[in-house]
Coordinates of C-alpha atoms and ligand atoms in Angstrom, one line a residue:
X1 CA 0.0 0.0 0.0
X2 CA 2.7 2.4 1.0
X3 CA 4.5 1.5 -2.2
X4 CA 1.3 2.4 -4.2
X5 CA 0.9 5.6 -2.9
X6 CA 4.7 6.1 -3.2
X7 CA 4.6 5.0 -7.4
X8 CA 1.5 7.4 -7.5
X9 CA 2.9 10.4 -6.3
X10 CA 6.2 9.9 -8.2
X11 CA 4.0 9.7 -11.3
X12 CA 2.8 12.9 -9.9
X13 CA 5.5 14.9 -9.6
X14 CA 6.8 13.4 -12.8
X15 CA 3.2 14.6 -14.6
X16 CA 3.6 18.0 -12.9
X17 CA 7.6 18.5 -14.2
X18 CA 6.3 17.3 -17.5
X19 CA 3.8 20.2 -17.8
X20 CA 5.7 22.9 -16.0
X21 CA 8.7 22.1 -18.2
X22 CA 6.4 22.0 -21.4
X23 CA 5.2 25.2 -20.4
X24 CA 8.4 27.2 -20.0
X25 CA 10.3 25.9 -22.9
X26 CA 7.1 27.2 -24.8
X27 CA 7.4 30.5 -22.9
X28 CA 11.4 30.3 -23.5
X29 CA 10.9 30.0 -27.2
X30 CA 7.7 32.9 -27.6
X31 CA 10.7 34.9 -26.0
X32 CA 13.5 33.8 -28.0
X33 CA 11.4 35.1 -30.9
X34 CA 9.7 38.1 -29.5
X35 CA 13.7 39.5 -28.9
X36 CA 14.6 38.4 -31.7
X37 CA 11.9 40.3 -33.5
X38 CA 13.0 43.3 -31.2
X39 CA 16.6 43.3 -31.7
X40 CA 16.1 43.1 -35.6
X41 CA 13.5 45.9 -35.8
X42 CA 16.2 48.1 -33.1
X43 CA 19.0 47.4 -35.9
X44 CA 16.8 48.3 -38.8
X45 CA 16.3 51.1 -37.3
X46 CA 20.4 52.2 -36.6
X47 CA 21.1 51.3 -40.0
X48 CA 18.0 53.3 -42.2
X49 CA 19.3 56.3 -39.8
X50 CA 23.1 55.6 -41.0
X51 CA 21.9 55.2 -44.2
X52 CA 23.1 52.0 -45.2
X53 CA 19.8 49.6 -46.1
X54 CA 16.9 51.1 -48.4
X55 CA 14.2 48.0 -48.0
X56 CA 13.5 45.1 -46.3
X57 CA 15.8 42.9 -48.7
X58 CA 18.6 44.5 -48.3
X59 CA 18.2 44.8 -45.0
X60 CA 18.0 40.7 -44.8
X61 CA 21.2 40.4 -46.5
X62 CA 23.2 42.4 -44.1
X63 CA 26.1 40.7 -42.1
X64 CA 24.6 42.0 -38.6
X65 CA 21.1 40.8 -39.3
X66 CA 22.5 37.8 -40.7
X67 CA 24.5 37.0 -37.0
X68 CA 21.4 38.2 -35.4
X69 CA 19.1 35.8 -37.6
X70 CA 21.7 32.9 -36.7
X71 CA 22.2 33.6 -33.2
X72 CA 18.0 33.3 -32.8
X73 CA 18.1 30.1 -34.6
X74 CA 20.7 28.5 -32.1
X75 CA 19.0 29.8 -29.3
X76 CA 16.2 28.1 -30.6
X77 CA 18.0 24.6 -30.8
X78 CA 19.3 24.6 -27.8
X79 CA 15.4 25.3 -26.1
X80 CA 14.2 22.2 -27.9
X81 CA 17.3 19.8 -27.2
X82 CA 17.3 20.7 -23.9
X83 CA 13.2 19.6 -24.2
X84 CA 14.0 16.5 -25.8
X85 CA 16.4 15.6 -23.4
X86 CA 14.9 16.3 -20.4
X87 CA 11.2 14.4 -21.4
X88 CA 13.6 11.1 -22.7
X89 CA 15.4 11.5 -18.5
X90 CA 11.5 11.5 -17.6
X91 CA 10.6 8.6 -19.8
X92 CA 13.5 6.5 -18.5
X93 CA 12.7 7.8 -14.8
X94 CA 9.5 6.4 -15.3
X95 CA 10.5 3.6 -16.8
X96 CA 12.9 2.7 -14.3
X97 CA 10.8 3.5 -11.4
X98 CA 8.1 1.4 -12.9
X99 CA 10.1 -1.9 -13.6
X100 CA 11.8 -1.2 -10.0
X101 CA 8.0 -0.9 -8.6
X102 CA 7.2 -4.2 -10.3
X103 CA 10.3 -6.4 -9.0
X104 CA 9.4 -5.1 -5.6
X105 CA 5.8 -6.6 -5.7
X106 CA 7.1 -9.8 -7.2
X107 CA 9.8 -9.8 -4.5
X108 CA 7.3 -9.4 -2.2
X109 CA 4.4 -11.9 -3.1
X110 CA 7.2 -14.4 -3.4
X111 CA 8.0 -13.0 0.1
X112 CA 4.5 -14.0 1.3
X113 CA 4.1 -17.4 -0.8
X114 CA 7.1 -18.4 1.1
X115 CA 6.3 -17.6 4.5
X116 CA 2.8 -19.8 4.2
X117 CA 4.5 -22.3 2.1
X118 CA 7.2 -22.2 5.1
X119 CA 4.8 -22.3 8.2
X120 CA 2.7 -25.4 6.2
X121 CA 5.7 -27.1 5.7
X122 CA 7.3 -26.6 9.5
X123 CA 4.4 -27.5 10.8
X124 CA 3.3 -30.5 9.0
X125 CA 6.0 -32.9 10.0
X126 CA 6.2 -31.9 13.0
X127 CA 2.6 -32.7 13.8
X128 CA 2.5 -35.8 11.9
X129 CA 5.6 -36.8 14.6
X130 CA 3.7 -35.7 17.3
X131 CA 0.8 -38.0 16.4
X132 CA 2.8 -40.6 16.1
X133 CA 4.6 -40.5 19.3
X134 CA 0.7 -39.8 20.9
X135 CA 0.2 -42.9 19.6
X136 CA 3.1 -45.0 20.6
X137 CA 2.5 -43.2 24.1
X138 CA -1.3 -44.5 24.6
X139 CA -1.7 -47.6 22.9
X140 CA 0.1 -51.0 22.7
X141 CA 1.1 -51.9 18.8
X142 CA 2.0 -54.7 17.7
X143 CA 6.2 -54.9 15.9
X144 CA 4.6 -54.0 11.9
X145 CA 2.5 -51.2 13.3
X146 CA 5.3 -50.2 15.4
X147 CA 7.8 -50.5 12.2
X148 CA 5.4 -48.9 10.1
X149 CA 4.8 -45.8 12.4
X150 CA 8.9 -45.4 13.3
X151 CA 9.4 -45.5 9.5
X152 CA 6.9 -42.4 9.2
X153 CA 8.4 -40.5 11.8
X154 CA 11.8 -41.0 10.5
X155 CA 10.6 -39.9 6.8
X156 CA 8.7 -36.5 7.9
X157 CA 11.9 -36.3 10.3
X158 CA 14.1 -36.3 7.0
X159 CA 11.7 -34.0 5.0
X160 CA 11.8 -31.6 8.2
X161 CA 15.9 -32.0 8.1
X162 CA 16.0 -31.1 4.7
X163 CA 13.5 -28.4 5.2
X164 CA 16.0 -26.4 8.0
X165 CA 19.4 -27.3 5.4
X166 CA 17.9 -25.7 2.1
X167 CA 17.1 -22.7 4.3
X168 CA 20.3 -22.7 6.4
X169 CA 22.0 -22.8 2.8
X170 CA 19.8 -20.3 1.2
X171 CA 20.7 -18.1 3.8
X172 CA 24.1 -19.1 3.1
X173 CA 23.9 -18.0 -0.3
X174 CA 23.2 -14.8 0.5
X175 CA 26.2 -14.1 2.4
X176 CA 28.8 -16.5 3.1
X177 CA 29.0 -19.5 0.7
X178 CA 32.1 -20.6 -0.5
X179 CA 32.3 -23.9 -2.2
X180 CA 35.0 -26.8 -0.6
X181 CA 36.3 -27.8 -3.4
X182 CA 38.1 -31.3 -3.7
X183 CA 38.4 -34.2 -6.5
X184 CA 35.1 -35.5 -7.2
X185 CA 34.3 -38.4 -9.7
X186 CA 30.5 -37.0 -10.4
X187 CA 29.7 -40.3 -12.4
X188 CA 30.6 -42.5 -9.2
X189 CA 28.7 -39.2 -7.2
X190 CA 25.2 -39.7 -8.9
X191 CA 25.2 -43.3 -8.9
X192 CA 24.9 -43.2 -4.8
X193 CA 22.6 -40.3 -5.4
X194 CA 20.3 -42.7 -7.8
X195 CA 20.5 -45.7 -5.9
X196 CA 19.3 -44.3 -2.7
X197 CA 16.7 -42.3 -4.4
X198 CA 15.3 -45.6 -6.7
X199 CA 15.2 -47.4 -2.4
X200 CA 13.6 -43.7 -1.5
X201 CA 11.2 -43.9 -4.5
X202 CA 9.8 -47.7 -5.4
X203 CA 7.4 -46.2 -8.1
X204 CA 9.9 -43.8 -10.2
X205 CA 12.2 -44.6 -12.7
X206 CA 15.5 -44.2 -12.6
X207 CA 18.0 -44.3 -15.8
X208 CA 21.8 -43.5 -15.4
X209 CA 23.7 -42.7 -18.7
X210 CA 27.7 -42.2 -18.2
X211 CA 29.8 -41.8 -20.9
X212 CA 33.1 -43.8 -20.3
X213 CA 36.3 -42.3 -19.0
X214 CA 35.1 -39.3 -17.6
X215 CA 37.4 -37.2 -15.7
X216 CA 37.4 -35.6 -11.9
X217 CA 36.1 -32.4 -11.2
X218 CA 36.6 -30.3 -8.8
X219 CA 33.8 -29.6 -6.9
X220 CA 31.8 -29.6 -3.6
X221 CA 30.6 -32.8 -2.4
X222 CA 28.2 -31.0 -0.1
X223 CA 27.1 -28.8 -2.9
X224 CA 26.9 -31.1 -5.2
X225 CA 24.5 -33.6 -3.4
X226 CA 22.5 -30.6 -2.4
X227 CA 22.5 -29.4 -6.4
X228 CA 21.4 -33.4 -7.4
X229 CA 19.1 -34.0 -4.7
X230 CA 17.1 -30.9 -5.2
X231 CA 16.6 -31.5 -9.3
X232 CA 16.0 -35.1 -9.0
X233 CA 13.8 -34.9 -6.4
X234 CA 11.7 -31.8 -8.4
X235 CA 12.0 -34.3 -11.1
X236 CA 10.0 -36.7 -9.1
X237 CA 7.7 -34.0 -7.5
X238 CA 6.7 -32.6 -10.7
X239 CA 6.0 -36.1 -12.9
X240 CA 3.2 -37.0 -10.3
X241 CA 2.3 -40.1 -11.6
X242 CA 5.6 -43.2 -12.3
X243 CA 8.2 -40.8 -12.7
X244 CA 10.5 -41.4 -15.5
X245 CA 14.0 -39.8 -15.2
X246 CA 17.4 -40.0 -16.7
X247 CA 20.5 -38.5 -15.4
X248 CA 22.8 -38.0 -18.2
X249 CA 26.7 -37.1 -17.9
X250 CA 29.2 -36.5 -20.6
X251 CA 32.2 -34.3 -21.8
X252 CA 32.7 -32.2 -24.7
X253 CA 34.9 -29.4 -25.2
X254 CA 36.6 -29.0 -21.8
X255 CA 33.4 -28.9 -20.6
X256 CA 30.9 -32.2 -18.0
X257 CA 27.5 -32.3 -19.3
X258 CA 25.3 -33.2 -16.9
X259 CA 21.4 -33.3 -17.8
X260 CA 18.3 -34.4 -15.3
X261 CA 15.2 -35.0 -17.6
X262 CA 11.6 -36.1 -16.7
X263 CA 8.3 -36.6 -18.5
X264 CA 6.7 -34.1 -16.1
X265 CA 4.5 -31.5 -15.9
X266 CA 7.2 -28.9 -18.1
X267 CA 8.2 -25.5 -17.3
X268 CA 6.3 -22.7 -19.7
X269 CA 8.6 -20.3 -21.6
X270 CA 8.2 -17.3 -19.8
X271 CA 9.1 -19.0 -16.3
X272 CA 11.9 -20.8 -17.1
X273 CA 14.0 -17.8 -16.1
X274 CA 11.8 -17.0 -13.0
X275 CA 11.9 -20.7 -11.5
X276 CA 15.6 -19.9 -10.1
X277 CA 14.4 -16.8 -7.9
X278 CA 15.0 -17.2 -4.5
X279 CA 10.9 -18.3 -3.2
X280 CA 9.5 -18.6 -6.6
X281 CA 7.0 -21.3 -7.7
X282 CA 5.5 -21.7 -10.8
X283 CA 1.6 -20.2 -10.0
X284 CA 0.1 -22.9 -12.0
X285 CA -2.4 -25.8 -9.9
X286 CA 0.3 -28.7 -10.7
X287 CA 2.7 -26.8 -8.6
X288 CA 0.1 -25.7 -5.7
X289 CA -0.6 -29.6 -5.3
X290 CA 2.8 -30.4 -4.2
X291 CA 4.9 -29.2 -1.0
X292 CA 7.9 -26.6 -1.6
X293 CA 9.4 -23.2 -0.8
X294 CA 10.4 -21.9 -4.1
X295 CA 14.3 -22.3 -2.4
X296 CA 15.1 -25.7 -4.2
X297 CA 16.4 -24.0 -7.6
X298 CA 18.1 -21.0 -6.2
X299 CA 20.1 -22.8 -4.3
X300 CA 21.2 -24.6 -7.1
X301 CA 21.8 -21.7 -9.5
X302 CA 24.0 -20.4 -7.1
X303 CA 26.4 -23.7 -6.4
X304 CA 26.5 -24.0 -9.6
X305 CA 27.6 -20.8 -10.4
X306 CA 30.1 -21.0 -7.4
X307 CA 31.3 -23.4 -9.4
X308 CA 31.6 -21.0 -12.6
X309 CA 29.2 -23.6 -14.0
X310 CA 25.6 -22.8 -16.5
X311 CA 22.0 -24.3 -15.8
X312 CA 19.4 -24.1 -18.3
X313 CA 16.2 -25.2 -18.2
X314 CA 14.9 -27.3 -21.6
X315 CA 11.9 -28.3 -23.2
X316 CA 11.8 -32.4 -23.2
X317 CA 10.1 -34.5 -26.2
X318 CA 7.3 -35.4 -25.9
X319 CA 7.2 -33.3 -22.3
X320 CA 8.9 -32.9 -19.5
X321 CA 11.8 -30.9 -18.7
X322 CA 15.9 -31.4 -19.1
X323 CA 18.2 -29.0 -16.7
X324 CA 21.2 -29.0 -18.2
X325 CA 24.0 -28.2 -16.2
X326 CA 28.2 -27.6 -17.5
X327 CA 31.0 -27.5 -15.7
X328 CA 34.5 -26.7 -16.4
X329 CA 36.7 -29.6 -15.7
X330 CA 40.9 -29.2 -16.0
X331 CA 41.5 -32.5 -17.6
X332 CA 40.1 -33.8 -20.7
Ligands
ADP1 P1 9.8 -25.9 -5.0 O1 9.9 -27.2 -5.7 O2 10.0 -26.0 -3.5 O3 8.5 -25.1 -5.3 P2 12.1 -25.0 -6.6 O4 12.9 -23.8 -6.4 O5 12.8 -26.4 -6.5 O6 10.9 -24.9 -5.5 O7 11.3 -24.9 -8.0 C1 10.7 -23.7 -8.3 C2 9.5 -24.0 -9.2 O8 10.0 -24.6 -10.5 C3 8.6 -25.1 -8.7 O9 7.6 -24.5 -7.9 C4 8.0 -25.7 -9.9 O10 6.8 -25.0 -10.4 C5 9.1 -25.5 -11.0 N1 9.8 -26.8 -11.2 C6 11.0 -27.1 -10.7 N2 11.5 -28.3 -11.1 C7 10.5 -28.7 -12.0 C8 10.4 -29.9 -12.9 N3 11.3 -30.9 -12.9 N4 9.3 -30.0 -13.7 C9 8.4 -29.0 -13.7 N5 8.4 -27.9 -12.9 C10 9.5 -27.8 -12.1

């Protein structure tokens, strides 16, 4: 609200310079000419009285009206560049205060999105635990129901620990993060990543693809499992029904490929740039049916780009969606 009020008065103020300036570089020019018109009629009359101009004509073709005449016609320039120049610092003014106005509101809505998402999320596995120690507490189970509950509380127990690391990191981000770098075989890296995500998700698909004799990179283990955790587990989020996703690594050009695809819901044109702001998800009802805080992909923008790395986000055939990551790597 403040902001509104704030954008309408600049527009304001901006209307009122606008008109005030109009209105004096009109009154500057009436001027300009009105002297103009003075001065020659005062030199006309010098030179009839010295006797040097009989008419009009000749009067035009002397050197002192001539300087006179040109002298007017700068003047007059300079009245309308300084207009133009001054209503193109208003447009971009505008322009600028506009698109700033606009980032603010996104920031903002984000802002809120993520404090609701936040307080579901907090709260959900903490009360599923809750419940579930209520009910250890009161009633006597029998070893499966005790097994079954335990391996409940130990899941929204994960899902709350992950929860509290993508926000200690995101904060991280913002400040402090540095990555520790040391020799990492990614291939060997995503094949523990996959093979405790297929025991994590009975129902999804999992394909690996590694080219052969692909080199070391350095890189941050930490980082890195955050950066593959967070896209394959989107990947899984966002397919809803039997996920099917294929990790991909290669080299070419001094340069590790590594691609995450699904057969998901896709990611529209226009947000493919947005996804990776800090808090932003996707408005559309696919994403408000699944859990998240909009932190997942900024986090892993930023290692990446710690990393001097590129993600893109591509369109997969028939659908889905391909992030395709590149890293540097020394040797190849
Ligand atoms: P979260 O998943 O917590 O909402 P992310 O930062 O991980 O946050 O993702 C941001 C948004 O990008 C998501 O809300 C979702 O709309 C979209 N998105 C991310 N990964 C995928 C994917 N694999 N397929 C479709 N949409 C995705």
């Amino acid at each position: 609200m403040q902001n509104r009020r704030l954008r309408i008065l600049s527009y304001v103020v901006i209307a009122y310079m606008l008109i005030a300036f109009l209105w004096w570089s009109v009154l500057l020019y009436t001027k300009n000419k009105d002297a103009f018109r003075a001065k020659a009629e005062l030199l006309k009359i010098v030179l009839i009285a010295k006797d040097q101009i009989k008419d009009d004509e000749t009067f035009k073709k002397t050197e002192a009206y001539q300087d006179l005449y040109r002298k007017y016609r700068h003047h007059e320039w300079m009245i309308f560049g300084e207009a133009v120049v001054f209503v193109i610092s208003l447009v971009i003014g505008l322009y600028l205060i506009n698109r700033a106005y606009g980032r603010e509101m996104d920031a903002a809505l984000n802002r809120r999105n993520f404090l609701l998402s936040i307080t579901h999320e907090l709260k959900s596995p903490i009360a599923s635990i809750r419940l579930i120690l209520e009910t250890f507490l009161k009633r006597n189970l029998k070893k499966e129901q005790t097994d079954k509950l335990s391996g409940n509380a130990l899941k929204e127990a994960d899902r709350l620990n992950t929860l509290v690391n993508d926000l200690l990191l995101a904060a991280r981000m913002e400040t402090a993060y540095k990555p520790n770098l040391e020799s990492m075989r990614l291939d060997a890296f995503l094949k523990e990543i996959v093979e405790k995500l297929r025991s994590k998700y009975p129902n999804s698909n999992f394909r690996l693809k590694l080219h052969d004799d692909l080199p070391a990179i350095e890189a941050d283990r930490l980082g890195m499992t955050s950066v593959a955790l967070n896209l394959l587990e989107n990947a899984v989020k966002y397919s809803f029904d039997q996920a099917e996703i294929e990790v991909n690594l290669s080299k070419k050009d001094g340069k590790l490929y590594w691609e995450t695809s699904d057969r998901g819901t896709g990611i529209p044109d226009e947000e493919k740039k947005k996804v990776f702001d800090r808090f932003y998800r996707v408005g559309n009802e696919d994403t408000r049916k699944t859990k998240g805080t909009g932190l997942g992909l900024y986090i892993v923008k930023e290692i990446i780009q710690a990393h001097e790395g590129v993600i893109t986000i591509l369109d997969n055939k028939p659908k889905g969606t391909i992030f395709k990551i590149a890293l540097p790597c020394a040797s190849y």
